[in-house]
Structure formats: C-alpha cells, structure tokens
Amino acid sequence: PEIASSNLPAGVAEPQNVKPSGGESSPYLRSFRLAINNDSVSPNNIIAYVGDILTLTFESVDKTYDFVQPDFGLRWQVAAGGSKTFQFQTSNPGKFIFYCPSCGGPGKGPVGYVTAVAR
C-alpha cells in the first residue's frame, strides 16, 4: 500500500486518492479506478491494509459486465460505456477475488483481486 508508483508491479492498481479517515491509527480511505475491456480488468490487483475503506470505480469500455465478490457478499453491474462506484471496508487479511460470472467465471472472464495486508 505504501509503494511508490514508479515501483508498482504490473497489474497493481495505484490509488487515485489516499487519506486518513480520522486519527493516526484510523483506517485509510483509498480510491481506485479500474477499466474493463475485452473481458479483462486493468489494473487487476488492489492492495490495501486491513481496515482500510476502499472506493472502487469500475468503468466498462465495450459491454455490460456483472461482477461478484463472494467473500464480502458484493454484486454489481457495469453497463457498456458506463461506470459503477461502491465502497467497502477490508476486515481480514487475505487475497479476495472478484469476477464476472456471466462472462464464464474466473477461468474465462474478467477477474481481479483485492489483497488486504496487516499494517
């Protein structure tokens, strides 16, 4: 989460905005933009600290996509040429998948990950 943008590995999202939500030990608010095109998400990896509050904006270029994130119980749709923004808080460390089941699931359609690491 605190890697300089010039040192980010390929496919790892750089936050558009990072700011504390309160005091020094409070979770951070992190905003990310992700593009969906040709059955792929770019960037496809988001890294944050456990407890951070994430705002994700998905933008579809070519068609409508349906996404699920089973661990957090999230479902959303992004219309062709449109965007969808939502917010959630990471609660446990781990790597959590999101994917488009209507595109064929994780093995065929767009897929990405939210990785929450301990502070």
PDB file of C-alpha atoms in Angstrom:
ATOM      1  CA  PRO A   1       0.000   0.000   0.000  1.00  0.00           C
ATOM      2  CA  GLU A   2       2.887   2.417   0.531  1.00  0.00           C
ATOM      3  CA  ILE A   3       4.920   1.536  -2.586  1.00  0.00           C
ATOM      4  CA  ALA A   4       5.979   4.451  -4.794  1.00  0.00           C
ATOM      5  CA  SER A   5       4.017   4.442  -8.049  1.00  0.00           C
ATOM      6  CA  SER A   6       7.214   4.042 -10.081  1.00  0.00           C
ATOM      7  CA  ASN A   7       7.892   0.733  -8.274  1.00  0.00           C
ATOM      8  CA  LEU A   8       4.438  -0.865  -8.611  1.00  0.00           C
ATOM      9  CA  PRO A   9       4.429  -4.321 -10.185  1.00  0.00           C
ATOM     10  CA  ALA A  10       2.483  -4.732 -13.444  1.00  0.00           C
ATOM     11  CA  GLY A  11      -1.252  -5.017 -12.888  1.00  0.00           C
ATOM     12  CA  VAL A  12      -1.249  -3.473  -9.400  1.00  0.00           C
ATOM     13  CA  ALA A  13      -3.593  -0.512  -9.014  1.00  0.00           C
ATOM     14  CA  GLU A  14      -2.240   2.812  -7.827  1.00  0.00           C
ATOM     15  CA  PRO A  15      -4.741   4.616  -5.601  1.00  0.00           C
ATOM     16  CA  GLN A  16      -6.163   7.817  -7.042  1.00  0.00           C
ATOM     17  CA  ASN A  17      -6.555   9.208  -3.548  1.00  0.00           C
ATOM     18  CA  VAL A  18      -5.273   8.143  -0.116  1.00  0.00           C
ATOM     19  CA  LYS A  19      -6.182   9.946   3.082  1.00  0.00           C
ATOM     20  CA  PRO A  20      -6.665   9.049   6.743  1.00  0.00           C
ATOM     21  CA  SER A  21     -10.272   8.681   7.840  1.00  0.00           C
ATOM     22  CA  GLY A  22      -9.523  10.030  11.307  1.00  0.00           C
ATOM     23  CA  GLY A  23      -6.554   9.913  13.684  1.00  0.00           C
ATOM     24  CA  GLU A  24      -3.156   8.376  13.064  1.00  0.00           C
ATOM     25  CA  SER A  25      -4.278   4.804  13.813  1.00  0.00           C
ATOM     26  CA  SER A  26      -7.545   5.116  11.852  1.00  0.00           C
ATOM     27  CA  PRO A  27      -8.097   3.251   8.597  1.00  0.00           C
ATOM     28  CA  TYR A  28      -7.201   5.000   5.371  1.00  0.00           C
ATOM     29  CA  LEU A  29      -9.618   5.871   2.601  1.00  0.00           C
ATOM     30  CA  ARG A  30      -8.227   4.598  -0.715  1.00  0.00           C
ATOM     31  CA  SER A  31      -9.823   5.247  -4.115  1.00  0.00           C
ATOM     32  CA  PHE A  32      -9.127   3.195  -7.244  1.00  0.00           C
ATOM     33  CA  ARG A  33     -10.257   3.318 -10.900  1.00  0.00           C
ATOM     34  CA  LEU A  34     -10.383   0.095 -12.911  1.00  0.00           C
ATOM     35  CA  ALA A  35     -11.114  -0.244 -16.633  1.00  0.00           C
ATOM     36  CA  ILE A  36     -12.933  -3.264 -18.041  1.00  0.00           C
ATOM     37  CA  ASN A  37     -12.454  -4.057 -21.710  1.00  0.00           C
ATOM     38  CA  ASN A  38     -12.270  -7.179 -23.853  1.00  0.00           C
ATOM     39  CA  ASP A  39     -13.052  -9.443 -20.869  1.00  0.00           C
ATOM     40  CA  SER A  40     -10.219  -8.160 -18.696  1.00  0.00           C
ATOM     41  CA  VAL A  41      -9.798  -5.718 -15.796  1.00  0.00           C
ATOM     42  CA  SER A  42      -6.909  -3.287 -15.703  1.00  0.00           C
ATOM     43  CA  PRO A  43      -5.287  -2.982 -13.282  1.00  0.00           C
ATOM     44  CA  ASN A  44      -6.420  -6.283 -11.820  1.00  0.00           C
ATOM     45  CA  ASN A  45      -4.811  -6.143  -8.355  1.00  0.00           C
ATOM     46  CA  ILE A  46      -5.657  -3.805  -5.487  1.00  0.00           C
ATOM     47  CA  ILE A  47      -3.546  -3.836  -2.330  1.00  0.00           C
ATOM     48  CA  ALA A  48      -4.646  -2.186   0.925  1.00  0.00           C
ATOM     49  CA  TYR A  49      -4.243  -2.555   4.666  1.00  0.00           C
ATOM     50  CA  VAL A  50      -6.775  -4.492   6.736  1.00  0.00           C
ATOM     51  CA  GLY A  51      -9.375  -1.992   7.927  1.00  0.00           C
ATOM     52  CA  ASP A  52      -8.894   0.418   5.024  1.00  0.00           C
ATOM     53  CA  ILE A  53     -12.031   1.757   3.378  1.00  0.00           C
ATOM     54  CA  LEU A  54     -11.853   1.243  -0.379  1.00  0.00           C
ATOM     55  CA  THR A  55     -13.751   3.165  -3.037  1.00  0.00           C
ATOM     56  CA  LEU A  56     -13.658   1.292  -6.340  1.00  0.00           C
ATOM     57  CA  THR A  57     -14.828   2.760  -9.633  1.00  0.00           C
ATOM     58  CA  PHE A  58     -15.221   0.253 -12.458  1.00  0.00           C
ATOM     59  CA  GLU A  59     -15.515   1.658 -15.996  1.00  0.00           C
ATOM     60  CA  SER A  60     -16.682  -0.560 -18.858  1.00  0.00           C
ATOM     61  CA  VAL A  61     -15.442   0.234 -22.336  1.00  0.00           C
ATOM     62  CA  ASP A  62     -17.088  -2.396 -24.528  1.00  0.00           C
ATOM     63  CA  LYS A  63     -20.073  -4.215 -22.970  1.00  0.00           C
ATOM     64  CA  THR A  64     -22.088  -4.833 -19.813  1.00  0.00           C
ATOM     65  CA  TYR A  65     -20.335  -6.849 -17.093  1.00  0.00           C
ATOM     66  CA  ASP A  66     -21.753  -8.461 -13.953  1.00  0.00           C
ATOM     67  CA  PHE A  67     -19.336  -8.906 -11.058  1.00  0.00           C
ATOM     68  CA  VAL A  68     -19.360 -10.757  -7.748  1.00  0.00           C
ATOM     69  CA  GLN A  69     -17.025 -10.714  -4.779  1.00  0.00           C
ATOM     70  CA  PRO A  70     -18.178 -13.719  -2.726  1.00  0.00           C
ATOM     71  CA  ASP A  71     -16.152 -13.077   0.465  1.00  0.00           C
ATOM     72  CA  PHE A  72     -17.693  -9.642   1.049  1.00  0.00           C
ATOM     73  CA  GLY A  73     -21.079 -10.600  -0.444  1.00  0.00           C
ATOM     74  CA  LEU A  74     -20.845  -7.961  -3.168  1.00  0.00           C
ATOM     75  CA  ARG A  75     -22.608  -7.979  -6.558  1.00  0.00           C
ATOM     76  CA  TRP A  76     -22.580  -5.179  -9.108  1.00  0.00           C
ATOM     77  CA  GLN A  77     -23.153  -4.488 -12.780  1.00  0.00           C
ATOM     78  CA  VAL A  78     -21.277  -2.101 -15.032  1.00  0.00           C
ATOM     79  CA  ALA A  79     -23.168  -1.079 -18.175  1.00  0.00           C
ATOM     80  CA  ALA A  80     -21.413  -0.732 -21.523  1.00  0.00           C
ATOM     81  CA  GLY A  81     -19.792   2.691 -21.649  1.00  0.00           C
ATOM     82  CA  GLY A  82     -20.752   3.330 -18.016  1.00  0.00           C
ATOM     83  CA  SER A  83     -19.259   3.133 -14.569  1.00  0.00           C
ATOM     84  CA  LYS A  84     -20.120   1.817 -11.124  1.00  0.00           C
ATOM     85  CA  THR A  85     -18.641   3.115  -7.871  1.00  0.00           C
ATOM     86  CA  PHE A  86     -19.006   1.489  -4.483  1.00  0.00           C
ATOM     87  CA  GLN A  87     -17.270   1.437  -1.136  1.00  0.00           C
ATOM     88  CA  PHE A  88     -16.414  -1.298   1.363  1.00  0.00           C
ATOM     89  CA  GLN A  89     -14.022  -1.924   4.212  1.00  0.00           C
ATOM     90  CA  THR A  90     -11.459  -4.711   4.335  1.00  0.00           C
ATOM     91  CA  SER A  91     -11.865  -6.693   7.534  1.00  0.00           C
ATOM     92  CA  ASN A  92      -9.444  -9.628   7.338  1.00  0.00           C
ATOM     93  CA  PRO A  93      -6.053 -10.239   5.756  1.00  0.00           C
ATOM     94  CA  GLY A  94      -6.096 -12.255   2.566  1.00  0.00           C
ATOM     95  CA  LYS A  95      -6.438 -12.217  -1.204  1.00  0.00           C
ATOM     96  CA  PHE A  96     -10.042 -11.837  -2.358  1.00  0.00           C
ATOM     97  CA  ILE A  97     -11.204 -12.494  -5.917  1.00  0.00           C
ATOM     98  CA  PHE A  98     -13.806 -10.582  -7.927  1.00  0.00           C
ATOM     99  CA  TYR A  99     -15.002 -11.838 -11.303  1.00  0.00           C
ATOM    100  CA  CYS A 100     -17.762 -11.783 -13.913  1.00  0.00           C
ATOM    101  CA  PRO A 101     -19.865 -14.974 -13.644  1.00  0.00           C
ATOM    102  CA  SER A 102     -21.931 -14.128 -16.752  1.00  0.00           C
ATOM    103  CA  CYS A 103     -18.672 -13.999 -18.771  1.00  0.00           C
ATOM    104  CA  GLY A 104     -17.734 -17.565 -17.830  1.00  0.00           C
ATOM    105  CA  GLY A 105     -16.396 -17.132 -14.305  1.00  0.00           C
ATOM    106  CA  PRO A 106     -12.839 -16.722 -13.056  1.00  0.00           C
ATOM    107  CA  GLY A 107     -11.363 -19.012 -15.705  1.00  0.00           C
ATOM    108  CA  LYS A 108     -12.766 -17.138 -18.722  1.00  0.00           C
ATOM    109  CA  GLY A 109     -13.947 -13.637 -17.960  1.00  0.00           C
ATOM    110  CA  PRO A 110     -12.506 -10.564 -16.309  1.00  0.00           C
ATOM    111  CA  VAL A 111     -11.025 -11.291 -12.891  1.00  0.00           C
ATOM    112  CA  GLY A 112      -9.221  -9.232 -10.279  1.00  0.00           C
ATOM    113  CA  TYR A 113      -8.099  -9.335  -6.658  1.00  0.00           C
ATOM    114  CA  VAL A 114      -8.226  -7.224  -3.537  1.00  0.00           C
ATOM    115  CA  THR A 115      -5.360  -8.090  -1.209  1.00  0.00           C
ATOM    116  CA  ALA A 116      -5.623  -6.907   2.399  1.00  0.00           C
ATOM    117  CA  VAL A 117      -2.362  -6.984   4.382  1.00  0.00           C
ATOM    118  CA  ALA A 118      -1.711  -6.388   8.083  1.00  0.00           C
ATOM    119  CA  ARG A 119      -0.429  -2.920   8.966  1.00  0.00           C
TER     120      ARG A 119
END
